[in-house]
Coordinates of C-alpha atoms in Angstrom, one line a residue:
M179 CA 0.0 0.0 0.0
V180 CA 3.0 2.3 0.4
L181 CA 3.6 2.6 -3.3
V182 CA -0.1 3.1 -4.2
G183 CA -0.4 5.7 -1.4
Y184 CA 2.6 7.5 -2.7
L185 CA 1.6 7.5 -6.3
V186 CA -2.0 8.8 -5.5
A187 CA -0.6 11.3 -3.0
V188 CA 1.7 12.8 -5.7
L189 CA -1.2 13.1 -8.1
V190 CA -3.4 14.8 -5.5
G191 CA -0.5 17.0 -4.4
L192 CA -0.1 18.2 -8.0
I193 CA -3.8 19.0 -8.2
A194 CA -3.6 20.8 -4.9
V195 CA -0.7 23.0 -6.3
V196 CA -2.9 24.0 -9.2
V197 CA -5.9 24.7 -7.0
I198 CA -3.9 26.8 -4.5
Y199 CA -2.3 28.9 -7.3
A200 CA -5.8 29.4 -8.9
I201 CA -7.3 30.6 -5.7
L202 CA -4.4 32.9 -4.8
S203 CA -4.3 34.4 -8.3
A204 CA -7.9 35.6 -7.7
L205 CA -6.8 37.6 -4.7
P206 CA -6.1 41.4 -5.1
N207 CA -2.4 42.3 -5.3
A208 CA -1.4 38.8 -6.3
P209 CA 1.9 38.5 -8.1
G210 CA 1.4 38.6 -11.9
Y211 CA 3.0 35.2 -12.5
F212 CA 0.2 33.5 -10.4
E213 CA -2.1 34.2 -13.3
L214 CA 0.0 31.9 -15.4
M215 CA -0.9 29.1 -13.1
E216 CA -4.6 29.4 -14.0
F217 CA -3.8 28.1 -17.5
T218 CA -1.7 25.2 -16.4
P219 CA -4.6 22.7 -16.1
V220 CA -5.6 23.5 -19.6
A221 CA -2.1 22.9 -20.9
V222 CA -2.0 19.6 -19.1
L223 CA -5.3 18.5 -20.5
V224 CA -4.3 19.5 -24.0
V225 CA -0.9 18.0 -23.8
P226 CA -1.0 14.7 -21.8
P227 CA 2.8 14.1 -22.2
L228 CA 3.3 17.3 -20.3
A229 CA 1.2 15.9 -17.5
M230 CA 3.2 12.7 -17.4
F231 CA 6.4 14.6 -17.5
V232 CA 5.4 16.8 -14.5
Y233 CA 4.1 13.7 -12.6
F234 CA 7.3 11.6 -13.1
L235 CA 9.5 14.6 -12.4
T236 CA 7.7 15.1 -9.1
I237 CA 8.2 11.4 -8.3
I238 CA 11.9 11.7 -9.1
L239 CA 12.3 14.8 -6.9
T240 CA 10.4 13.5 -3.9
G241 CA 10.8 9.8 -4.1
M242 CA 14.0 9.3 -2.0
Q243 CA 12.9 11.3 1.0
T244 CA 9.5 9.8 0.9
L245 CA 11.0 6.3 0.8
V246 CA 13.1 7.1 3.8
F247 CA 10.2 8.4 5.8
A248 CA 8.0 5.5 4.7
L249 CA 10.6 3.0 6.0
I250 CA 10.9 4.9 9.3
A251 CA 7.1 5.1 9.7
E252 CA 6.8 1.4 9.0
F253 CA 9.7 0.4 11.3
F254 CA 8.5 2.5 14.3
S255 CA 4.7 2.1 13.5
L256 CA 4.2 5.9 13.2
R257 CA 0.5 6.2 12.4
S258 CA -0.2 9.9 13.2
F259 CA -1.8 11.8 10.4
W260 CA -0.1 15.1 11.4
L261 CA 3.3 13.5 11.2
H262 CA 2.6 12.2 7.7
M263 CA 1.3 15.7 6.7
L264 CA 4.4 17.4 8.1
F265 CA 6.6 15.0 6.2
G266 CA 4.6 15.5 3.0
A267 CA 5.2 19.3 3.3
A268 CA 8.9 18.8 4.0
A269 CA 9.3 16.3 1.1
A270 CA 7.5 18.7 -1.3
A271 CA 9.5 21.7 -0.2
A272 CA 12.8 19.7 -0.5
G273 CA 11.8 18.6 -4.0
F274 CA 11.1 22.2 -4.9
M275 CA 14.5 23.2 -3.5
L276 CA 16.2 20.5 -5.7
I277 CA 14.7 22.1 -8.8
W278 CA 15.1 25.7 -7.7
P279 CA 18.1 25.8 -5.3
D280 CA 18.1 29.6 -4.8
A281 CA 14.5 29.7 -3.7
A282 CA 15.5 30.2 -0.1
D283 CA 17.5 33.3 -1.0
D284 CA 14.9 34.8 -3.3
P285 CA 12.0 36.5 -1.4
E286 CA 9.7 36.2 -4.5
R287 CA 10.1 32.3 -4.3
W288 CA 9.1 32.1 -0.6
A289 CA 5.4 32.2 -1.6
D290 CA 6.1 29.4 -4.1
T291 CA 7.8 27.3 -1.4
G292 CA 4.9 27.8 0.9
I293 CA 2.4 26.8 -1.8
I294 CA 4.4 23.7 -2.6
A295 CA 4.6 22.9 1.1
A296 CA 0.8 23.4 1.5
A297 CA 0.2 21.0 -1.3
G298 CA 2.6 18.6 0.4
L299 CA 0.4 18.8 3.5
V300 CA -2.5 17.7 1.4
A301 CA -0.5 14.9 -0.2
G302 CA 0.7 13.7 3.2
L303 CA -2.9 13.5 4.4
V304 CA -3.9 11.5 1.3
Y305 CA -0.9 9.1 1.9
W306 CA -2.0 8.7 5.5
L307 CA -5.5 7.8 4.4
I308 CA -4.3 5.2 2.0
A309 CA -1.2 3.7 3.7
G310 CA -0.2 5.6 6.9
R311 CA -3.0 4.6 9.2
D312 CA -1.9 1.0 9.2
A313 CA 1.9 1.7 9.2
G314 CA 4.1 -0.7 11.0
F315 CA 5.5 -4.2 10.6
R316 CA 4.2 -5.2 14.0
R317 CA 0.5 -6.0 13.9
P318 CA -1.5 -6.5 17.1
L319 CA -2.0 -10.1 17.9
I320 CA -5.5 -11.5 17.7
K321 CA -6.3 -13.6 20.6
A322 CA -7.9 -16.9 19.8
L323 CA -11.4 -17.5 21.1
P324 CA -11.7 -20.0 23.9
R325 CA -12.9 -23.4 22.8
N326 CA -15.8 -25.0 24.6
V327 CA -14.5 -28.4 25.5

């Protein structure tokens, strides 16, 4: 379930990025480049290879840190939804930093980093719903019912 949860979470996280940018671009005094994000879903619908490229690029950028956390969560049976959400935000922001290394130094990219991290929160919640609730190698033992002899 870890792999399925991750793949679905990436997809939902990418949708969350588009929704967040679309909502923020409607606000007064929004940066001009936010308006470009309103047309991204149309471009993805018209050009499916673009959608696949973005999806697989996101998997490449966030896969390693997600794998490490998934192993830690499984080993220590970490089943808390907020922990999965926080890690989703950290993995998304780290992936963004891999593609845009000077984002931390550029105040105009702080909003982008926050938006990507917020989408990571959503993706972390989706992952928790699919795979994180049952994390852990150790399962509770089921006691056998007493036999009537």
